[in-house]
CSV table of C-alpha atoms in Angstrom, one decimal:
chain,number,residue,atom,x,y,z
A,1,MET,CA,-56.6,-1.8,44.8
A,2,GLN,CA,-53.1,-0.7,44.1
A,3,SER,CA,-50.9,-1.9,47.0
A,4,HIS,CA,-48.0,0.0,48.5
A,5,MET,CA,-45.6,-2.3,46.8
A,6,HIS,CA,-47.1,-1.4,43.5
A,7,GLU,CA,-46.8,2.3,44.4
A,8,LEU,CA,-43.0,1.8,45.0
A,9,TRP,CA,-42.7,0.1,41.7
A,10,ASP,CA,-44.5,2.9,39.9
A,11,GLU,CA,-42.5,5.5,41.8
A,12,LEU,CA,-39.2,4.1,40.5
A,13,ASP,CA,-40.5,3.9,36.9
A,14,LEU,CA,-39.6,0.2,36.6
A,15,PRO,CA,-41.1,-2.1,34.0
A,16,GLU,CA,-44.7,-2.9,34.3
A,17,GLU,CA,-44.6,-6.6,34.9
A,18,TYR,CA,-44.0,-7.7,38.5
A,19,PRO,CA,-45.1,-10.9,40.4
A,20,GLN,CA,-47.8,-10.9,43.1
A,21,LEU,CA,-45.7,-11.9,46.1
A,22,GLU,CA,-46.4,-11.6,49.8
A,23,GLU,CA,-45.3,-8.1,50.6
A,24,GLN,CA,-44.7,-8.0,54.3
A,25,SER,CA,-42.3,-10.9,54.2
A,26,ILE,CA,-40.4,-9.3,51.4
A,27,LEU,CA,-40.1,-5.9,53.2
A,28,ASN,CA,-39.0,-7.6,56.4
A,29,ARG,CA,-36.2,-9.3,54.5
A,30,VAL,CA,-35.3,-6.1,52.7
A,31,ASN,CA,-35.2,-4.2,56.0
A,32,ALA,CA,-33.0,-6.9,57.5
A,33,THR,CA,-30.3,-6.3,54.8
A,34,LEU,CA,-29.9,-2.7,55.6
A,35,ASP,CA,-26.7,-2.4,57.7
A,36,ALA,CA,-27.3,0.9,59.4
A,37,PRO,CA,-29.5,4.0,59.3
A,38,ALA,CA,-28.6,7.1,57.4
A,39,ALA,CA,-26.5,9.8,59.1
A,40,PRO,CA,-28.7,12.4,60.8
A,41,LYS,CA,-29.4,15.7,59.1
A,42,LYS,CA,-27.8,14.7,55.8
A,43,ILE,CA,-30.4,15.3,53.1
A,44,GLY,CA,-28.6,13.2,50.5
A,45,ARG,CA,-28.2,10.3,52.8
A,46,LYS,CA,-31.8,10.4,54.0
A,47,ARG,CA,-33.0,10.5,50.5
A,48,LEU,CA,-30.7,7.7,49.5
A,49,LEU,CA,-31.9,5.5,52.4
A,50,LYS,CA,-35.5,6.0,51.4
A,51,ARG,CA,-34.7,5.5,47.7
A,52,SER,CA,-32.6,2.5,48.5
A,53,LEU,CA,-35.6,1.0,50.4
A,54,LEU,CA,-37.8,1.6,47.4
A,55,LEU,CA,-35.3,0.2,45.0
A,56,ALA,CA,-34.6,-2.8,47.1
A,57,ALA,CA,-38.3,-3.6,47.5
A,58,ALA,CA,-38.9,-3.1,43.8
A,59,LEU,CA,-35.9,-5.2,42.8
A,60,VAL,CA,-37.3,-8.1,44.9
A,61,LEU,CA,-40.4,-7.9,42.6
A,62,LEU,CA,-38.2,-8.6,39.6
A,63,THR,CA,-37.5,-6.8,36.3
A,64,ALA,CA,-39.2,-7.6,33.0
A,65,THR,CA,-38.1,-7.7,29.4
A,66,ALA,CA,-37.6,-4.3,27.7
A,67,ALA,CA,-38.1,-3.7,24.0
A,68,ALA,CA,-34.5,-2.8,23.3
A,69,VAL,CA,-31.9,-4.1,20.9
A,70,SER,CA,-29.5,-6.6,22.5
A,71,ARG,CA,-26.5,-5.4,20.6
A,72,ALA,CA,-27.3,-1.7,21.1
A,73,GLY,CA,-24.5,0.4,22.8
A,74,VAL,CA,-24.8,1.4,26.4
A,75,LEU,CA,-25.5,5.0,25.5
A,76,GLU,CA,-28.6,4.1,23.4
A,77,LEU,CA,-29.9,1.8,26.2
A,78,PHE,CA,-29.8,4.4,29.0
A,79,PHE,CA,-29.9,7.9,27.7
A,80,ARG,CA,-31.8,10.4,25.6
A,81,GLY,CA,-30.5,13.4,23.7
A,82,ASP,CA,-27.1,13.9,22.1
A,83,THR,CA,-24.8,11.3,23.6
A,84,SER,CA,-21.8,12.0,21.4
A,85,GLN,CA,-19.8,13.8,24.2
A,86,LEU,CA,-19.9,10.5,26.2
A,87,GLU,CA,-18.6,8.3,23.4
A,88,PRO,CA,-14.9,8.7,24.4
A,89,TYR,CA,-15.7,7.4,27.9
A,90,VAL,CA,-17.5,4.2,26.8
A,91,GLN,CA,-15.4,1.1,27.5
A,92,THR,CA,-15.7,-1.9,25.1
A,93,ALA,CA,-14.0,-5.2,24.7
A,94,LEU,CA,-14.0,-5.7,28.5
A,95,ASP,CA,-13.3,-8.6,30.7
A,96,THR,CA,-14.9,-12.1,30.4
A,97,ALA,CA,-15.1,-14.9,32.9
A,98,GLU,CA,-16.4,-18.5,32.5
A,99,ASN,CA,-16.7,-21.9,34.2
A,100,GLN,CA,-17.7,-25.2,32.7
A,101,ASP,CA,-21.3,-24.1,32.1
A,102,TYR,CA,-21.4,-20.4,31.5
A,103,ARG,CA,-19.5,-17.4,30.1
A,104,LEU,CA,-20.1,-13.9,31.4
A,105,THR,CA,-19.2,-11.0,29.1
A,106,VAL,CA,-19.4,-7.2,29.6
A,107,GLY,CA,-20.2,-5.8,26.2
A,108,SER,CA,-19.8,-2.1,27.0
A,109,CYS,CA,-20.0,0.2,29.9
A,110,LEU,CA,-19.9,3.9,31.1
A,111,TYR,CA,-18.8,5.2,34.5
A,112,ASP,CA,-19.8,8.7,35.5
A,113,GLY,CA,-18.2,8.7,39.0
A,114,GLN,CA,-21.3,7.7,40.8
A,115,ASN,CA,-23.0,5.2,38.5
A,116,LEU,CA,-21.9,2.3,36.3
A,117,TYR,CA,-24.0,1.6,33.2
A,118,ALA,CA,-23.3,-1.6,31.4
A,119,GLN,CA,-24.6,-4.2,29.0
A,120,VAL,CA,-23.8,-7.8,30.0
A,121,THR,CA,-24.4,-11.2,28.4
A,122,VAL,CA,-24.4,-14.7,29.9
A,123,GLU,CA,-23.8,-17.5,27.4
A,124,ALA,CA,-24.5,-21.2,28.1
A,125,LEU,CA,-21.6,-23.5,27.1
A,126,ASN,CA,-23.5,-26.8,27.0
A,127,ASP,CA,-27.0,-28.1,26.4
A,128,ARG,CA,-27.9,-28.7,30.0
A,129,ALA,CA,-26.7,-25.2,31.0
A,130,ALA,CA,-28.6,-23.7,28.1
A,131,GLU,CA,-31.8,-25.3,29.2
A,132,ASP,CA,-31.4,-24.0,32.8
A,133,LEU,CA,-30.5,-20.5,31.6
A,134,MET,CA,-33.3,-20.1,29.1
A,135,SER,CA,-35.9,-21.6,31.4
A,136,ASN,CA,-34.7,-19.3,34.2
A,137,ARG,CA,-34.2,-22.3,36.5
A,138,VAL,CA,-30.5,-21.5,37.2
A,139,ILE,CA,-31.5,-17.9,38.3
A,140,ALA,CA,-34.5,-19.1,40.3
A,141,GLU,CA,-32.6,-21.7,42.3
A,142,THR,CA,-30.0,-19.1,43.3
A,143,HIS,CA,-32.7,-17.4,45.4
A,144,ARG,CA,-34.0,-20.5,47.2
A,145,ALA,CA,-31.7,-20.4,50.2
A,146,PHE,CA,-32.6,-16.9,51.3
A,147,TRP,CA,-35.9,-16.1,49.7
A,148,GLY,CA,-37.6,-19.5,49.7
A,149,GLU,CA,-39.9,-21.5,47.5
A,150,GLU,CA,-42.3,-18.7,46.7
A,151,MET,CA,-39.6,-16.6,45.2
A,152,VAL,CA,-38.3,-19.6,43.2
A,153,ASN,CA,-41.7,-20.3,41.8
A,154,GLY,CA,-42.3,-16.6,41.0
A,155,LEU,CA,-39.0,-16.4,39.0
A,156,LEU,CA,-39.7,-19.6,37.1
A,157,GLU,CA,-43.1,-18.3,36.1
A,158,SER,CA,-42.0,-14.8,35.2
A,159,GLY,CA,-38.6,-15.6,33.6
A,160,SER,CA,-37.2,-12.6,35.3
A,161,THR,CA,-34.2,-11.8,37.5
A,162,GLY,CA,-34.3,-11.3,41.3
A,163,PRO,CA,-32.2,-9.5,43.9
A,164,CYS,CA,-29.5,-12.2,44.1
A,165,THR,CA,-28.7,-12.5,40.4
A,166,PHE,CA,-26.2,-9.6,39.8
A,167,ARG,CA,-23.6,-8.9,42.4
A,168,SER,CA,-20.7,-6.4,42.6
A,169,SER,CA,-18.0,-5.2,44.9
A,170,LEU,CA,-15.2,-2.7,44.8
A,171,SER,CA,-11.9,-4.4,45.2
A,172,GLN,CA,-9.4,-2.8,47.6
A,173,SER,CA,-12.3,-0.6,48.8
A,174,GLY,CA,-10.5,0.7,51.9
A,175,ASN,CA,-12.7,2.9,54.2
A,176,LEU,CA,-15.8,3.0,51.9
A,177,ASP,CA,-19.0,2.0,53.5
A,178,THR,CA,-21.1,-0.9,52.5
A,179,ALA,CA,-23.3,1.0,50.1
A,180,ASP,CA,-20.3,2.3,48.2
A,181,ARG,CA,-18.4,-1.0,48.2
A,182,THR,CA,-21.3,-2.9,46.6
A,183,GLY,CA,-23.5,-0.3,45.0
A,184,SER,CA,-27.2,-0.7,44.4
A,185,THR,CA,-27.9,-2.8,41.3
A,186,SER,CA,-30.9,-2.7,39.0
A,187,SER,CA,-31.3,-4.5,35.7
A,188,ARG,CA,-33.5,-4.8,32.7
A,189,GLU,CA,-33.5,-7.7,30.4
A,190,LEU,CA,-32.8,-7.3,26.7
A,191,PRO,CA,-33.9,-9.6,23.8
A,192,ASN,CA,-31.9,-12.8,23.8
A,193,PRO,CA,-28.8,-12.6,21.5
A,194,THR,CA,-29.0,-16.3,20.7
A,195,ASP,CA,-31.1,-19.4,21.7
A,196,HIS,CA,-28.4,-20.2,24.4
A,197,SER,CA,-27.6,-16.7,25.8
A,198,ARG,CA,-29.3,-13.8,27.6
A,199,SER,CA,-28.4,-10.1,27.9
A,200,TRP,CA,-29.2,-7.4,30.4
A,201,GLN,CA,-28.6,-3.7,30.8
A,202,ILE,CA,-27.1,-3.1,34.3
A,203,ASP,CA,-27.2,0.0,36.4
A,204,ILE,CA,-25.0,0.0,39.5
A,205,GLN,CA,-25.4,3.1,41.7
A,206,PHE,CA,-23.1,4.0,44.5
A,207,SER,CA,-24.4,6.0,47.5
A,208,SER,CA,-22.1,9.0,46.8
A,209,TYR,CA,-19.9,10.4,44.1
A,210,LEU,CA,-16.6,8.4,44.1
A,211,GLY,CA,-14.9,9.8,41.0
A,212,PRO,CA,-12.0,7.9,39.4
A,213,MET,CA,-11.0,4.8,41.3
A,214,GLU,CA,-7.6,3.2,41.3
A,215,HIS,CA,-9.0,-0.3,41.6
A,216,PRO,CA,-11.7,-2.0,39.4
A,217,LEU,CA,-15.2,-3.1,40.2
A,218,ARG,CA,-15.7,-6.8,40.5
A,219,PHE,CA,-19.0,-7.9,38.9
A,220,TRP,CA,-20.5,-11.4,38.8
A,221,VAL,CA,-23.8,-13.3,38.5
A,222,GLY,CA,-25.0,-15.3,41.5
A,223,PHE,CA,-25.3,-18.7,39.9
A,224,MET,CA,-21.6,-18.5,38.6
A,225,GLY,CA,-20.2,-17.3,41.9
A,226,GLU,CA,-17.6,-14.6,42.8
A,227,ASP,CA,-14.8,-16.8,41.5
A,228,CYS,CA,-16.2,-16.0,38.0
A,229,ALA,CA,-16.2,-12.2,38.6
A,230,VAL,CA,-15.2,-9.9,35.8
A,231,GLU,CA,-13.2,-6.7,36.5
A,232,ILE,CA,-14.5,-3.4,35.2
A,233,PRO,CA,-12.0,-0.4,35.4
A,234,LEU,CA,-13.3,2.7,37.1
A,235,ASP,CA,-10.3,5.0,36.4
A,236,ASP,CA,-11.8,6.7,33.3
A,237,VAL,CA,-14.7,8.9,34.4
A,238,VAL,CA,-16.8,11.4,32.6
A,239,GLU,CA,-16.1,15.1,33.3
A,240,SER,CA,-18.1,16.9,36.0
A,241,ILE,CA,-18.9,20.3,37.4
A,242,ARG,CA,-18.0,20.3,41.1
A,243,LEU,CA,-19.0,23.1,43.4
A,244,THR,CA,-18.2,23.2,47.2
A,245,PRO,CA,-20.0,26.4,48.3
A,246,ASN,CA,-20.6,25.6,52.0
A,247,ALA,CA,-23.4,28.2,51.7
A,248,GLU,CA,-26.7,28.6,53.5
A,249,VAL,CA,-29.6,27.9,51.1
A,250,THR,CA,-33.3,26.8,51.0
A,251,CYS,CA,-33.1,23.1,50.9
A,252,ASN,CA,-36.8,22.5,50.5
A,253,PRO,CA,-38.5,25.2,48.5
A,254,TYR,CA,-42.0,24.0,49.5
A,255,THR,CA,-41.5,23.8,53.3
A,256,GLY,CA,-38.9,26.6,53.4
A,257,TYR,CA,-36.4,24.5,55.4
A,258,ARG,CA,-32.9,26.0,55.3
A,259,GLY,CA,-29.6,24.2,55.3
A,260,ILE,CA,-26.0,24.3,54.3
A,261,LEU,CA,-25.1,23.2,50.7
A,262,ARG,CA,-21.7,21.5,51.2
A,263,GLU,CA,-21.2,20.1,47.7
A,264,PHE,CA,-22.9,19.9,44.3
A,265,ILE,CA,-21.5,17.6,41.6
A,266,LEU,CA,-23.1,17.5,38.1
A,267,THR,CA,-22.0,15.1,35.5
A,268,PRO,CA,-23.6,14.7,32.0
A,269,THR,CA,-25.7,11.8,33.4
A,270,SER,CA,-26.1,12.3,37.2
A,271,PHE,CA,-25.9,14.6,40.1
A,272,SER,CA,-24.7,14.4,43.7
A,273,ILE,CA,-25.9,16.7,46.5
A,274,ASP,CA,-24.4,17.0,49.9
A,275,ALA,CA,-26.6,19.3,52.0
A,276,GLU,CA,-27.3,19.5,55.8
A,277,LEU,CA,-30.4,20.9,57.3
A,278,LEU,CA,-29.9,23.5,60.0
A,279,GLU,CA,-32.7,22.0,62.0
A,280,GLU,CA,-33.8,18.4,61.8
A,281,PRO,CA,-37.6,18.0,61.0
A,282,ASP,CA,-39.8,15.6,62.9
A,283,GLU,CA,-40.4,12.2,61.5
A,284,SER,CA,-43.7,13.3,59.8
A,285,TYR,CA,-41.7,15.3,57.4
A,286,TYR,CA,-40.4,12.1,55.9
A,287,SER,CA,-43.5,9.9,56.3
A,288,SER,CA,-45.7,12.5,54.7
A,289,PHE,CA,-43.3,12.7,51.7
A,290,LEU,CA,-42.8,16.4,52.1
A,291,ASP,CA,-39.1,15.7,51.8
A,292,THR,CA,-39.6,14.8,48.1
A,293,ALA,CA,-39.5,18.6,47.4
A,294,GLU,CA,-35.8,18.6,48.4
A,295,ASP,CA,-33.1,18.7,45.8
A,296,SER,CA,-35.0,21.0,43.5
A,297,PHE,CA,-32.3,22.3,41.3
A,298,PHE,CA,-32.2,24.0,37.9
A,299,LEU,CA,-29.6,24.5,35.2
A,300,ARG,CA,-29.3,27.9,33.6
A,301,MET,CA,-27.9,27.3,30.1
A,302,LYS,CA,-25.7,29.7,28.2
A,303,ALA,CA,-28.4,30.0,25.6
A,304,GLY,CA,-30.7,31.5,28.3
A,305,THR,CA,-33.0,28.5,28.9
A,306,ILE,CA,-33.8,27.0,32.3
A,307,LEU,CA,-33.8,23.2,32.7
A,308,THR,CA,-35.4,21.6,35.7
A,309,ARG,CA,-34.4,18.3,37.3
A,310,MET,CA,-37.5,16.6,36.1
A,311,GLN,CA,-37.0,17.8,32.5
A,312,LEU,CA,-33.7,16.0,32.6
A,313,GLY,CA,-35.3,12.8,34.0
A,314,GLY,CA,-33.6,13.4,37.3
A,315,ILE,CA,-34.7,10.5,39.5
A,316,ASN,CA,-32.6,8.8,42.2
A,317,ASP,CA,-29.6,11.1,41.5
A,318,GLN,CA,-29.5,10.0,37.8
A,319,LEU,CA,-30.4,11.8,34.6
A,320,ASP,CA,-31.8,10.1,31.5
A,321,THR,CA,-31.1,13.2,29.3
A,322,VAL,CA,-27.5,13.9,28.7
A,323,VAL,CA,-26.3,17.4,29.8
A,324,ASP,CA,-23.7,19.3,27.8
A,325,LEU,CA,-21.7,20.7,30.7
A,326,SER,CA,-19.9,23.2,28.4
A,327,GLN,CA,-23.3,24.9,28.0
A,328,VAL,CA,-24.1,25.2,31.7
A,329,GLU,CA,-23.9,28.8,32.9
A,330,SER,CA,-25.0,28.2,36.5
A,331,ILE,CA,-26.7,25.7,38.8
A,332,ILE,CA,-29.6,27.0,40.9
A,333,TYR,CA,-30.2,25.1,44.1
A,334,GLY,CA,-33.3,26.2,46.1
A,335,ASP,CA,-33.2,30.0,46.1
A,336,THR,CA,-29.5,30.5,45.3
A,337,GLU,CA,-27.7,30.6,41.9
A,338,PHE,CA,-24.2,29.2,41.8
A,339,PRO,CA,-22.1,30.0,38.6
A,340,ALA,CA,-20.5,27.0,37.1
A,341,ASP,CA,-17.1,28.6,37.1
A,342,GLY,CA,-17.2,28.7,40.9
A,343,SER,CA,-17.6,32.5,41.3
A,344,ALA,CA,-19.7,34.0,44.1
A,345,PRO,CA,-23.3,32.9,44.3
A,346,PHE,CA,-26.3,35.2,44.3
A,347,PRO,CA,-30.0,35.1,44.9
A,348,ALA,CA,-31.9,33.2,42.2
A,349,GLN,CA,-34.8,34.8,40.3
A,350,LEU,CA,-37.1,32.1,38.9
A,351,PRO,CA,-40.9,31.9,38.4
A,352,ASP,CA,-42.7,30.5,41.4
A,353,ASN,CA,-44.3,27.8,39.2
A,354,LEU,CA,-41.0,26.1,38.6
A,355,TYR,CA,-40.7,25.2,42.3
A,356,PRO,CA,-42.8,22.4,43.9
A,357,PHE,CA,-46.4,23.2,44.7
A,358,THR,CA,-49.5,21.4,45.8
A,359,CYS,CA,-52.6,20.5,43.8
A,360,THR,CA,-55.8,18.7,44.6
A,361,GLU,CA,-55.8,15.0,44.0
A,362,ILE,CA,-58.9,12.9,43.7
A,363,VAL,CA,-58.3,9.6,45.6
A,364,PRO,CA,-61.0,7.0,44.8
A,365,GLU,CA,-62.0,4.2,47.2
A,366,GLY,CA,-59.4,1.5,46.9
A,367,TYR,CA,-56.7,4.0,45.8
A,368,GLY,CA,-56.8,2.8,42.2
A,369,ASP,CA,-57.5,5.6,39.8
A,370,PHE,CA,-55.8,8.7,41.2
A,371,ARG,CA,-56.9,11.8,39.3
A,372,PHE,CA,-56.2,15.5,39.1
A,373,PRO,CA,-58.4,18.5,38.3
A,374,VAL,CA,-57.0,19.6,34.9
A,375,GLU,CA,-57.8,23.3,35.0
A,376,GLU,CA,-56.5,23.8,38.6
A,377,LEU,CA,-53.2,22.2,37.7
A,378,CYS,CA,-52.8,24.1,34.5
A,379,ARG,CA,-53.4,27.4,36.3
A,380,LYS,CA,-50.8,26.7,38.9
A,381,LEU,CA,-48.3,25.3,36.4
A,382,GLY,CA,-48.7,28.1,33.9
A,383,ALA,CA,-49.8,25.7,31.2
A,384,ASP,CA,-52.0,26.9,28.3
A,385,TYR,CA,-55.6,25.6,29.0
A,386,ARG,CA,-58.6,25.8,26.6
A,387,TRP,CA,-62.1,24.3,27.0
A,388,ASP,CA,-64.5,23.7,24.2
A,389,GLU,CA,-68.0,23.4,25.7
A,390,GLU,CA,-69.5,22.2,22.5
A,391,THR,CA,-67.2,19.2,22.1
A,392,GLN,CA,-66.6,18.8,25.8
A,393,THR,CA,-62.9,18.8,25.1
A,394,ALA,CA,-60.0,20.4,27.0
A,395,THR,CA,-56.6,21.2,25.3
A,396,ALA,CA,-53.7,21.8,27.6
A,397,THR,CA,-50.1,22.5,26.4
A,398,TYR,CA,-46.9,22.6,28.5
A,399,ARG,CA,-43.3,22.2,27.6
A,400,GLY,CA,-44.3,21.7,24.0
A,401,VAL,CA,-46.6,18.7,24.7
A,402,THR,CA,-50.3,19.1,24.0
A,403,LEU,CA,-52.8,16.9,25.8
A,404,THR,CA,-56.3,16.7,24.2
A,405,MET,CA,-58.9,15.3,26.6
A,406,THR,CA,-62.5,14.7,25.7
A,407,VAL,CA,-65.1,13.8,28.4
A,408,GLY,CA,-66.1,10.2,28.4
A,409,GLU,CA,-63.1,8.9,26.4
A,410,ASP,CA,-60.8,6.2,27.7
A,411,TYR,CA,-57.9,7.7,25.8
A,412,CYS,CA,-56.1,11.0,25.5
A,413,GLN,CA,-54.3,12.5,22.5
A,414,VAL,CA,-50.7,13.4,23.1
A,415,ASN,CA,-49.5,15.8,20.4
A,416,GLY,CA,-52.3,14.4,18.2
A,417,GLU,CA,-51.5,10.7,18.9
A,418,PRO,CA,-54.1,8.6,20.8
A,419,VAL,CA,-52.8,7.1,24.1
A,420,ASP,CA,-54.9,4.6,26.0
A,421,LEU,CA,-55.6,5.4,29.7
A,422,ASP,CA,-55.5,1.8,31.0
A,423,TYR,CA,-54.8,1.3,34.7
A,424,MET,CA,-52.7,-1.7,35.6
A,425,VAL,CA,-54.4,-3.6,38.4
A,426,SER,CA,-51.9,-6.4,38.3
A,427,SER,CA,-49.3,-7.7,35.9
A,428,SER,CA,-52.0,-9.5,33.9
A,429,ARG,CA,-55.0,-7.3,34.3
A,430,THR,CA,-55.8,-3.7,33.3
A,431,VAL,CA,-58.9,-1.6,33.4
A,432,PRO,CA,-59.8,1.5,31.4
A,433,GLN,CA,-59.7,5.0,32.9
A,434,TYR,CA,-61.7,7.9,31.6
A,435,ILE,CA,-61.7,11.6,31.2
A,436,VAL,CA,-64.4,12.7,33.6
A,437,LEU,CA,-66.5,15.9,34.1
A,438,GLU,CA,-68.2,16.0,37.5
A,439,ASP,CA,-69.8,19.0,39.1
A,440,GLY,CA,-68.2,21.1,36.4
A,441,VAL,CA,-64.7,19.9,37.2
A,442,LEU,CA,-62.7,18.1,34.5
A,443,THR,CA,-60.4,15.4,35.9
A,444,ALA,CA,-57.9,13.1,34.3
A,445,PRO,CA,-55.6,10.2,35.5
A,446,VAL,CA,-52.4,11.5,37.1
A,447,THR,CA,-50.3,9.3,34.9
A,448,LEU,CA,-50.8,11.8,32.1
A,449,LEU,CA,-48.5,14.2,34.0
A,450,GLU,CA,-45.5,12.1,33.0
A,451,TYR,CA,-45.9,13.4,29.4
A,452,TRP,CA,-45.1,16.8,30.9
A,453,SER,CA,-42.1,15.5,32.8
A,454,LEU,CA,-43.7,16.2,36.2
A,455,ASP,CA,-43.2,14.2,39.4
A,456,TYR,CA,-46.4,14.0,41.5
A,457,PRO,CA,-46.0,12.1,44.8
A,458,TYR,CA,-49.2,12.2,46.9
A,459,LEU,CA,-48.8,13.5,50.4
A,460,ARG,CA,-49.6,11.1,53.3
A,461,ASP,CA,-51.2,11.6,56.7
A,462,ALA,CA,-49.9,10.1,60.0
A,463,ASP,CA,-51.4,6.7,59.0
A,464,GLY,CA,-49.8,6.7,55.6
A,465,SER,CA,-53.0,7.3,53.8
A,466,PRO,CA,-53.4,9.8,50.9
A,467,THR,CA,-54.5,13.3,52.0
A,468,GLY,CA,-56.1,14.2,48.7
A,469,ILE,CA,-53.2,16.6,47.9
A,470,MET,CA,-50.3,15.8,45.6
A,471,LEU,CA,-47.0,17.6,45.5
A,472,VAL,CA,-46.2,18.6,41.9
A,473,ILE,CA,-42.5,18.9,41.0
A,474,PRO,CA,-42.0,20.6,37.6
């Protein structure tokens, strides 16, 4: 059975390895660290609070090693597409700090006004420190006081980082709230540069767009202490498109909820939306996950193409595909199109199948192998679907990606390349999934939808259980 914590991990698209820790105690402690609830009626803040909960819970479960090159630049580590426009904003030869045991170095970083992306290295300066660093003991022991023995043992076994390893704070932060002063930090370990050093890619996300900052960010690792913080300048920020329409729009295209769009900021690597609902929904709106249909925006490019948030990898206000802002004609939010030059908005005209819609979802006992009816989804999505009765094979194409699914197989072909359909039960155990034909309906695992750049949160009832309906976000 996939637990709720595993669902959070999957929802944030974090590495597959995570420890099997006692969930309720972790969530209790995560909740205890949240200083205050989100401001009412602020869509961006409510989404951030929910995402922060998810991120904090997932970070407690630790990050795993990624197959990346430790010396790779920050752009190659974080982004897809043409990153050349970002190169002038990449900082290198940054600050270092050390004590008698360790040296902390920031190799390179990029600041987009809302997120700091960096590659950092910790080097041991003596044999004892090297043993503690490479065995993960120095990281594990940092967590003992707050998280206890179970966390320490989990970190020693996994060799991963926990929530207390990487810390940051904006110096001279003035009136910024806690989320903006410290940011929300996630990490992914890179291959070790040497036998006495370790490297990570670091992503620090602030709760709102800050833009250029006069004072630097202080960054340190927990086991070295804040006295060994390095300073990262935040005064050089990538360009952005900033719209302040204060216009009434449809904030949630699925529910039809209306609101006021105060501000929309788009950078090549992120977005920030400040919108306020005209009427606050009841709590079931959030507990059912209907609010995930918010922030549906599109970019109309000068070449005439339309890009959706999901096509750009838009999760948690970040993009993993770099946007060339000079080629953006307009930003479409909900049902309204806003020209990038700030001229008057007008009603948007987009196909209905670009907006969030619902589709049947098959929820097996134990919640393990979530599935979707292939033909129904393709029809609603506008994907090309073909069925070969003789070979019992379906071929579905969307956004240039073709999925070939044959009944009874435990793999799928993605653009002709076989991909296993294994389902991860735990960090050390997987079970096969299959393409199934039952009562004339072909079904496949929902994870295949990621190849089409779709988000697919399942809707919950009042008890938090799946309703058998998923919200598809193209």
